[in-house]
Short mmCIF file of C-alpha atoms and ligand atoms in Angstrom, two decimals:
data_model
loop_
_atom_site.label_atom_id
_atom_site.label_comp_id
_atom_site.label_asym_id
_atom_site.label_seq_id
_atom_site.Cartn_x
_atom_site.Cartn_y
_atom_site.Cartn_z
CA UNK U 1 -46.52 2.99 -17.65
CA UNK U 2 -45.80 0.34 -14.99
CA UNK U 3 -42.30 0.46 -13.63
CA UNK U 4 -39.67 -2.35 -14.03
CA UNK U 5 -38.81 -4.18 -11.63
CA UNK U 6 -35.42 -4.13 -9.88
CA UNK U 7 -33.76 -6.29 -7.26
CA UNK U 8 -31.96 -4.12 -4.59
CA UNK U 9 -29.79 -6.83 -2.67
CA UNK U 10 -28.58 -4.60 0.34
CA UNK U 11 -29.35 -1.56 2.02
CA UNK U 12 -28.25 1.64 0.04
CA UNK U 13 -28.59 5.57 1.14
CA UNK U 14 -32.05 7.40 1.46
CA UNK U 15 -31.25 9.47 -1.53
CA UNK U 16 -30.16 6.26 -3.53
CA UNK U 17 -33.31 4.47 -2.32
CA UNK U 18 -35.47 7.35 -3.38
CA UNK U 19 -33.96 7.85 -7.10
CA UNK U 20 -34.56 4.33 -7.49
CA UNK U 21 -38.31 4.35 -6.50
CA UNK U 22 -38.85 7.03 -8.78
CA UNK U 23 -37.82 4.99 -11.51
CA UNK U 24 -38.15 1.30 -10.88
CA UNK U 25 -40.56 -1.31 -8.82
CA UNK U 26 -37.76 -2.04 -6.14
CA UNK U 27 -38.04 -5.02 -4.26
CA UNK U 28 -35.54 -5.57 -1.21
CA UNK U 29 -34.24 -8.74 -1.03
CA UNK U 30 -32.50 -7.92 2.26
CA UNK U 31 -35.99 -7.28 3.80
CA UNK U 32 -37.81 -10.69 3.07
CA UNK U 33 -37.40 -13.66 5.73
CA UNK U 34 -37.45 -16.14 2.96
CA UNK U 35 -34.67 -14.50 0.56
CA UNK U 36 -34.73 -18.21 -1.26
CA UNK U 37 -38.12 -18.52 -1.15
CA UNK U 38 -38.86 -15.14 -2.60
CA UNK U 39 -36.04 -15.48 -5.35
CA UNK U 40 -37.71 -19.54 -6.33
CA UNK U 41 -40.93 -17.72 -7.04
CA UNK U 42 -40.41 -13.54 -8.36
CA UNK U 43 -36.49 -14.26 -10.05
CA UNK U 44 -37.60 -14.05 -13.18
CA UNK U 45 -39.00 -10.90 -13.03
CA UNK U 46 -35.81 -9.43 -12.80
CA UNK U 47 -33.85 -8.11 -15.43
CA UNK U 48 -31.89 -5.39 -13.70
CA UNK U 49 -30.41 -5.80 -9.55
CA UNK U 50 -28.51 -2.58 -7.58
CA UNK U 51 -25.79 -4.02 -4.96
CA UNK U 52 -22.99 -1.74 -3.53
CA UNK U 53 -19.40 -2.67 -2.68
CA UNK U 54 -20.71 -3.64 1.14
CA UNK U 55 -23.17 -6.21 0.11
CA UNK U 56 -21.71 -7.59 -3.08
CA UNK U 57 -22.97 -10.27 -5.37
CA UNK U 58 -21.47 -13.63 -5.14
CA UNK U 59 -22.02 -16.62 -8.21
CA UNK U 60 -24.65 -18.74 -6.00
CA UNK U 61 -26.99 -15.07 -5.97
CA UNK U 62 -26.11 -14.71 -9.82
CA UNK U 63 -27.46 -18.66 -10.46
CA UNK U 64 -30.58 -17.63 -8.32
CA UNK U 65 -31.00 -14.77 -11.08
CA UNK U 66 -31.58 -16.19 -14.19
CA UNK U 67 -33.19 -13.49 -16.05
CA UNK U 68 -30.65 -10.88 -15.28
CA UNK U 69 -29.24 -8.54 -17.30
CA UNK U 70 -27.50 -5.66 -15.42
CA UNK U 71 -26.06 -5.21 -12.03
CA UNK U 72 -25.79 -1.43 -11.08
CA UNK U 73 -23.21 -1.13 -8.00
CA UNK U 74 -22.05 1.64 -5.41
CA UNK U 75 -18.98 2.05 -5.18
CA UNK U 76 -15.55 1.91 -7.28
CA UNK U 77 -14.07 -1.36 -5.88
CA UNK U 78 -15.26 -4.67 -8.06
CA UNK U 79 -13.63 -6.83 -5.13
CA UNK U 80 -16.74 -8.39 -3.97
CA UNK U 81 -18.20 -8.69 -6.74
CA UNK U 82 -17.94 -12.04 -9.42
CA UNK U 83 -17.34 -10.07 -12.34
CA UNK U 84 -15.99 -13.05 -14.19
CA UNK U 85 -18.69 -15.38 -13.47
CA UNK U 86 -21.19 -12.48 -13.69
CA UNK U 87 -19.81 -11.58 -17.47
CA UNK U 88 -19.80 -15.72 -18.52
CA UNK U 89 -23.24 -15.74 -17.69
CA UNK U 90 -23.15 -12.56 -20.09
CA UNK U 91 -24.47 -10.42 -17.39
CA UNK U 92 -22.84 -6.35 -17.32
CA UNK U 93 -21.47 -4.71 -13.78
CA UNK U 94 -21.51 -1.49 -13.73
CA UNK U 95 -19.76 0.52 -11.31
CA UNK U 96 -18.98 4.20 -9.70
CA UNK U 97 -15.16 5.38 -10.49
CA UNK U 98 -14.36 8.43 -11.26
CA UNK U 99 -16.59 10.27 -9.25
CA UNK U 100 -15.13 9.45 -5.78
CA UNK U 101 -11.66 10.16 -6.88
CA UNK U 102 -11.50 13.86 -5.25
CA UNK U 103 -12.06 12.85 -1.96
CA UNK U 104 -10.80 8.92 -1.45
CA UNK U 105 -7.65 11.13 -2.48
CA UNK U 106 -8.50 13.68 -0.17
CA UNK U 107 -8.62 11.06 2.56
CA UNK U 108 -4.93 10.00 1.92
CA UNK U 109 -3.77 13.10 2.22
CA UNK U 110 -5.48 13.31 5.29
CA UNK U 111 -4.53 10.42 6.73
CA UNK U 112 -0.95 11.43 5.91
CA UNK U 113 -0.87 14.72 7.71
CA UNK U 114 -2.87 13.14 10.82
CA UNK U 115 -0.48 10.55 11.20
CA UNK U 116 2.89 12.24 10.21
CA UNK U 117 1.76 15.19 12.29
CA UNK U 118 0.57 12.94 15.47
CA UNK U 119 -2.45 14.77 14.99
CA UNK U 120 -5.07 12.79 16.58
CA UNK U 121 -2.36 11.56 19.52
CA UNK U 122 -1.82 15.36 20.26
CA UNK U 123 -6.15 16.04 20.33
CA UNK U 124 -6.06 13.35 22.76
CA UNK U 125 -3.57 15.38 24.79
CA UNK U 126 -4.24 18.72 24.87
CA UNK U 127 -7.92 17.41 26.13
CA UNK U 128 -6.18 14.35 28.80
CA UNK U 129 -4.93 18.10 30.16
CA UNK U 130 -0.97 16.95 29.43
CA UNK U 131 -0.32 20.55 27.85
CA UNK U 132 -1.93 22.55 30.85
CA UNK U 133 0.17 20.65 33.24
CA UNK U 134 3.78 21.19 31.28
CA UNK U 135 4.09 18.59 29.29
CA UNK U 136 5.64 18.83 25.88
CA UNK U 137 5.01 16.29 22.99
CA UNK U 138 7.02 14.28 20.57
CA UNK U 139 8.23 16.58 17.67
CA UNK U 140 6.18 14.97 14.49
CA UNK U 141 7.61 14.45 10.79
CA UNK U 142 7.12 16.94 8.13
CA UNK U 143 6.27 15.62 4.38
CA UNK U 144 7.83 18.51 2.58
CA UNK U 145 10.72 16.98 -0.09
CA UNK U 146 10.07 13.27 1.29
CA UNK U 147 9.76 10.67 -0.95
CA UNK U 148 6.24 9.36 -1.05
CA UNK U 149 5.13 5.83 -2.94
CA UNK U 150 2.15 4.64 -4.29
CA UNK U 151 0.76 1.74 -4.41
CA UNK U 152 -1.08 1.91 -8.19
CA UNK U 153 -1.02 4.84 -9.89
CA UNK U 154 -5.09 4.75 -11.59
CA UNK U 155 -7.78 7.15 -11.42
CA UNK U 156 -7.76 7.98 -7.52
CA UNK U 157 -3.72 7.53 -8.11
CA UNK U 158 -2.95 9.72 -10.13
CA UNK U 159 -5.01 12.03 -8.42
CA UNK U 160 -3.21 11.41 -4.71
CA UNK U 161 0.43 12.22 -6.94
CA UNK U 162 -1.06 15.41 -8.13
CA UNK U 163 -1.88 16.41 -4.31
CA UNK U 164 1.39 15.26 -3.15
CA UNK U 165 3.33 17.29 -5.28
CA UNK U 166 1.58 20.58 -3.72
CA UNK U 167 3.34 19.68 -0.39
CA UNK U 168 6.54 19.12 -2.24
CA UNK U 169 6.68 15.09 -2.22
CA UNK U 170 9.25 13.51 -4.27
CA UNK U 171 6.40 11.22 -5.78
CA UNK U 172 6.92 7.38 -7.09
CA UNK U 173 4.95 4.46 -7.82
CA UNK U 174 4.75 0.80 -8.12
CA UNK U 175 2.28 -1.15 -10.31
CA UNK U 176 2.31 -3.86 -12.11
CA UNK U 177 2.19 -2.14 -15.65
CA UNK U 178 4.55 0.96 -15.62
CA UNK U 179 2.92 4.00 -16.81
CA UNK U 180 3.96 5.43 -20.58
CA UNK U 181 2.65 8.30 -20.00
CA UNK U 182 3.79 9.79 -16.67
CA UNK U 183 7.03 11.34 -15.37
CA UNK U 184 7.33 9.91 -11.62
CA UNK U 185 9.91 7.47 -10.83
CA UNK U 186 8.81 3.70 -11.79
CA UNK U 187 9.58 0.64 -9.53
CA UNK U 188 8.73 -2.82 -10.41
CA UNK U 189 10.43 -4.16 -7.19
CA UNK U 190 7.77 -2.65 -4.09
CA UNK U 191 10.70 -3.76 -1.46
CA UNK U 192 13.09 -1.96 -3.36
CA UNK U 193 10.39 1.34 -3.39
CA UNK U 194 9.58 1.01 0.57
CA UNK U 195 13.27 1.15 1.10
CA UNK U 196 13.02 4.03 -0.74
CA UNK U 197 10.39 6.36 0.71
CA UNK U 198 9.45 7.97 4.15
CA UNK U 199 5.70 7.09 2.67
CA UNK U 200 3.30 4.32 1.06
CA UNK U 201 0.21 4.87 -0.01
CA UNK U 202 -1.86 1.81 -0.78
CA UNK U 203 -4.25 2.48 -3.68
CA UNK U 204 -4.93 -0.32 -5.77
CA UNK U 205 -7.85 -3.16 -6.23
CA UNK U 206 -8.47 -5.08 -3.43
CA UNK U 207 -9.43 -9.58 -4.37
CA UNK U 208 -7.15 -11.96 -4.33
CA UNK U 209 -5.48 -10.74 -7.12
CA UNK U 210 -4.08 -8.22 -4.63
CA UNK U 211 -4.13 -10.14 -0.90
CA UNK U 212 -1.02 -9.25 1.13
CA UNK U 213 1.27 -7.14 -1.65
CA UNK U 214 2.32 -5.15 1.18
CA UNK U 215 4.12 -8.36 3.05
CA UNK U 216 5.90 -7.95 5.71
CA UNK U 217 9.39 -7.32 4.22
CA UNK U 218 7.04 -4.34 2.58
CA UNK U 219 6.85 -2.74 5.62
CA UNK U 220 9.52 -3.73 7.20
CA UNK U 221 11.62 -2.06 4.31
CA UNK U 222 9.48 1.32 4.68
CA UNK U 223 10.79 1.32 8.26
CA UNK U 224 11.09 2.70 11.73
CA UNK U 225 10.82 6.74 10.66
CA UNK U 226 8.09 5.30 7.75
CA UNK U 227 4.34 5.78 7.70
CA UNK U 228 2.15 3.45 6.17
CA UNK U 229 -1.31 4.77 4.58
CA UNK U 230 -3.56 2.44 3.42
CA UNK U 231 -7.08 3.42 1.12
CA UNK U 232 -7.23 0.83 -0.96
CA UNK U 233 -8.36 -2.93 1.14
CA UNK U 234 -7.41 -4.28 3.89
CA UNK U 235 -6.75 -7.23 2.19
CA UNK U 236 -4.17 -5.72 -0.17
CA UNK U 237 -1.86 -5.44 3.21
CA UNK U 238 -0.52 -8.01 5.68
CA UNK U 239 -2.25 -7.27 8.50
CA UNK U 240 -1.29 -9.03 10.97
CA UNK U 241 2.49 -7.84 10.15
CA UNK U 242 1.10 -4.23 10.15
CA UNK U 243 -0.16 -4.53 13.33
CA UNK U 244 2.60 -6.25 15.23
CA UNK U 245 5.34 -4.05 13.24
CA UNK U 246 3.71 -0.89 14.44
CA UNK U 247 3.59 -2.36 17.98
CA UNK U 248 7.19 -3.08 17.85
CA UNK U 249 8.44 0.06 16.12
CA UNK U 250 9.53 -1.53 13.45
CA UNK U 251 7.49 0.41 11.41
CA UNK U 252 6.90 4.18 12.05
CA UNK U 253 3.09 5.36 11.49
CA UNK U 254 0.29 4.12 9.87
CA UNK U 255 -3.38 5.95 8.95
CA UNK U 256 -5.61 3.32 8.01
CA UNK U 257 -9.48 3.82 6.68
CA UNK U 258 -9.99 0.03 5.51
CA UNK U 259 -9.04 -3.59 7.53
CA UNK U 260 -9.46 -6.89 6.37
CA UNK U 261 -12.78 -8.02 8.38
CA UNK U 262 -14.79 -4.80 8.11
CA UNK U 263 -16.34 -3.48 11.25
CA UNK U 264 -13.45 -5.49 13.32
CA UNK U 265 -10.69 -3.76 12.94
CA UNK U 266 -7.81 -5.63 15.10
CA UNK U 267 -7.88 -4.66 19.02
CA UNK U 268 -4.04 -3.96 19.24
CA UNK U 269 -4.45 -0.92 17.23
CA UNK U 270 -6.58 0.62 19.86
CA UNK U 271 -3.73 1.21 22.00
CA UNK U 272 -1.13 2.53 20.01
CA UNK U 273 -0.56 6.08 19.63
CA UNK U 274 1.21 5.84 16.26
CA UNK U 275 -2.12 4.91 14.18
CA UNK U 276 -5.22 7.11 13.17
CA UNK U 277 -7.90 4.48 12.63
CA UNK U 278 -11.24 5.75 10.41
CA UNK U 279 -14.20 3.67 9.78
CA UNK U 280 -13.88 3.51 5.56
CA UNK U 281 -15.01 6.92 4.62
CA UNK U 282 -12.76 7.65 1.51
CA UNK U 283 -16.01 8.57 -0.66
CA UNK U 284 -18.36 8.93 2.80
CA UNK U 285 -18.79 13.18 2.06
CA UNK U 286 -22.29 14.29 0.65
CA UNK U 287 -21.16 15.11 -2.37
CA UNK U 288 -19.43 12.41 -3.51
CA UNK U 289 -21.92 9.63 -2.39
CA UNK U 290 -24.92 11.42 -4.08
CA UNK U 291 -22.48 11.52 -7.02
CA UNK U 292 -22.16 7.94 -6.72
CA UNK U 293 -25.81 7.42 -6.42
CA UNK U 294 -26.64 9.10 -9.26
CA UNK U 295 -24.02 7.36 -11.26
CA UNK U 296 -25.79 4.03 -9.98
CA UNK U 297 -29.02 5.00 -11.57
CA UNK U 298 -27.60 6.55 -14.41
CA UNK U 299 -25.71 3.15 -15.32
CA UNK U 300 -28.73 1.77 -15.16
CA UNK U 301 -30.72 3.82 -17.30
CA UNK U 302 -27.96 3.81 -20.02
CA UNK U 303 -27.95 0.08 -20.23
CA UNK U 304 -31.61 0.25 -20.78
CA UNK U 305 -31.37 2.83 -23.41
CA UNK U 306 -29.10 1.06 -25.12
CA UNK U 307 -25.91 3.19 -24.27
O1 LIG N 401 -0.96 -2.86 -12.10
P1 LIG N 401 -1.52 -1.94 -13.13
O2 LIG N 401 -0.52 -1.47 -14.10
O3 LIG N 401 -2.78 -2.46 -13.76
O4 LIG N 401 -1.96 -0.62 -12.29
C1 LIG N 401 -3.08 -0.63 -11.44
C2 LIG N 401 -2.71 -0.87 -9.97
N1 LIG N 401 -2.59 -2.29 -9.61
C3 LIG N 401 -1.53 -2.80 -8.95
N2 LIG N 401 -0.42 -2.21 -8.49
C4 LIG N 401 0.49 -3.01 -7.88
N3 LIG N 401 0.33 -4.33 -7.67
C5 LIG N 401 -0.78 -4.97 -8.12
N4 LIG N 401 -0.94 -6.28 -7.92
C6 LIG N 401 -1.79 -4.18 -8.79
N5 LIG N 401 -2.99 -4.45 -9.35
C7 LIG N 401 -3.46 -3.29 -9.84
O5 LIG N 401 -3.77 -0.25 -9.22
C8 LIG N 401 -3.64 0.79 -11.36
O6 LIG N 401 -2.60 1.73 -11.40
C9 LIG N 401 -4.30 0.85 -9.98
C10 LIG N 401 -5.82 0.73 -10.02
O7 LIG N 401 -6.33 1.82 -10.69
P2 LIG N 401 -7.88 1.92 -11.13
O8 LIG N 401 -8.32 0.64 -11.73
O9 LIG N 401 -8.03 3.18 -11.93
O10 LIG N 401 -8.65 2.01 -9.77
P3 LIG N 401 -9.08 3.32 -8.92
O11 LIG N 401 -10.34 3.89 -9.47
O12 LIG N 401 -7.90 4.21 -8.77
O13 LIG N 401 -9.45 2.63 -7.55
C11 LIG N 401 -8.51 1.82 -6.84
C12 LIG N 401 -9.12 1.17 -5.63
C13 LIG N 401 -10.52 0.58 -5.79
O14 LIG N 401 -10.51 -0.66 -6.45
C14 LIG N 401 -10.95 0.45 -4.34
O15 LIG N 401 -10.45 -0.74 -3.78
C15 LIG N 401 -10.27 1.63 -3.67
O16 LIG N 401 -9.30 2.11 -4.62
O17 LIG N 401 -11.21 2.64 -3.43
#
């Protein structure tokens, strides 16, 4: 039986890549010279497209598609791609959650010991040779019986809280809706929570649903002996306030996996000793991103089987 065609817009993992093959004629879009060209002759064909949270899909690709039926995309976070215009057109997204919950919340938590704990500041000086020579370091913070507040409280959320509370965190949370069905302290005003905790943890959509919650008063209100963990966007904080609040010590600590403009993350940081800086890995283990490329292709072949 001849394959179906499907439209992979960006680059995905081997694994991903080969599951897809199996199953499906793939054509890359992101390898053809004339992406235009190529769409104004072979769009048709397609019915079904795979895109990831890196690449996206914008309206003008969606007009280019006019046969499409499903987009199948890596990754939890919807932020990049037009799921409004996308479902007017009456086209389905479909995207990972769920199975990247463990370890995005796994990379909070380790963000928050690595920056409470000075962790990567003290690797960088036991191997600078500042221990052999007499020097002592900064005492760190402990979590234990701090108050810790998140930033939305959904699937990876709820799963951070449940981590927290096996170092003893005094866990809270701030989101738009508060939450029948859970037992943590609710606060509608986020100021009013930052004041309140030695922690945030940013956890929510990114879009501009979400651009700059965490203002500057945010932070500002979370404070000199606060650290500021952000897994969400970089879009969801102000940056620009992070940065220069951290550099003034205005604002404790921060351990940050996502920025605003992805590679670039903002020079300044570089040079402070109060930030651990990672390169977006919350889901980036094995496990999880075969998980999530096997949830791409099983989207996929639900939608064609009718499910
Ligand atoms: O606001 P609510 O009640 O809908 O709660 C959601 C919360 N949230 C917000 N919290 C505060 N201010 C906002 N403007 C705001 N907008 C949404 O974020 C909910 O508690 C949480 C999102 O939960 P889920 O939809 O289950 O997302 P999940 O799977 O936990 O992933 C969150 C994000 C992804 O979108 C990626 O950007 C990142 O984590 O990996």
């Amino acid at each position: 039986m001849q394959k179906q065609p499907l439209l992979l817009l960006g680059p995905v993992m081997p694994y991903l890549l080969e599951e897809l093959e199996k199953r499906y004629a793939v054509e890359k879009l992101y390898e053809e010279k004339d992406a235009l060209g190529f769409l104004k002759e072979h769009a048709l064909r397609f019915k079904a497209a795979a895109t990831s949270t890196f690449t996206g899909l914008k309206a003008d690709m969606i007009d280019l598609l006019p046969a499409l039926e499903i987009v199948s995309s890596f990754g939890v976070g919807t932020d990049s791609l037009d799921v409004t215009y996308a479902a007017k057109k009456g086209i389905r997204v479909a995207n990972t959650p769920d199975v990247l919950n463990e370890d995005t919340a796994n990379m909070a938590i380790t963000l928050l010991l690595a920056a409470t704990r000075d962790i990567v500041a003290n690797d960088r000086f036991v191997r600078k040779g500042r221990w052999a020579k007499g020097e002592t370091p900064p005492l760190a913070q402990g979590i234990e019986g701090k108050r810790v507040g998140l930033v939305g409280l959904g699937r990876i959320g709820s799963v951070v809280a449940g981590k927290l509370l096996a170092f003893g965190c005094d866990v809270v949370y701030h989101t738009r809706n508060k939450k029948p069905d859970v037992s943590y302290k609710y606060y509608d005003n986020l100021v009013e929570m930052a004041r309140d905790c030695a922690v945030l943890i940013a956890i929510l959509p990114g879009g501009d649903a979400t651009r700059g919650v965490i203002s500057r008063e945010v932070l500002q209100a979370l404070g000199p002996e606060g650290t500021f963990v952000n897994v969400a966007r970089g879009t969801v904080v102000d940056e620009t306030a992070l940065v220069e609040l951290l550099q003034s010590g205005e604002l404790g600590r921060a351990g940050l996996d996502v920025f605003v403009d992805e590679p670039n993350v903002p020079e300044a940081l570089f040079a402070l000793e109060n930030v651990v800086l990672q390169p977006h890995m919350g889901s980036a283990t094995v496990e999880t991103r075969k998980a999530m490329a096997d949830r791409v292709v099983s989207n996929l072949e639900n939608y064609f089987a009718a499910k």
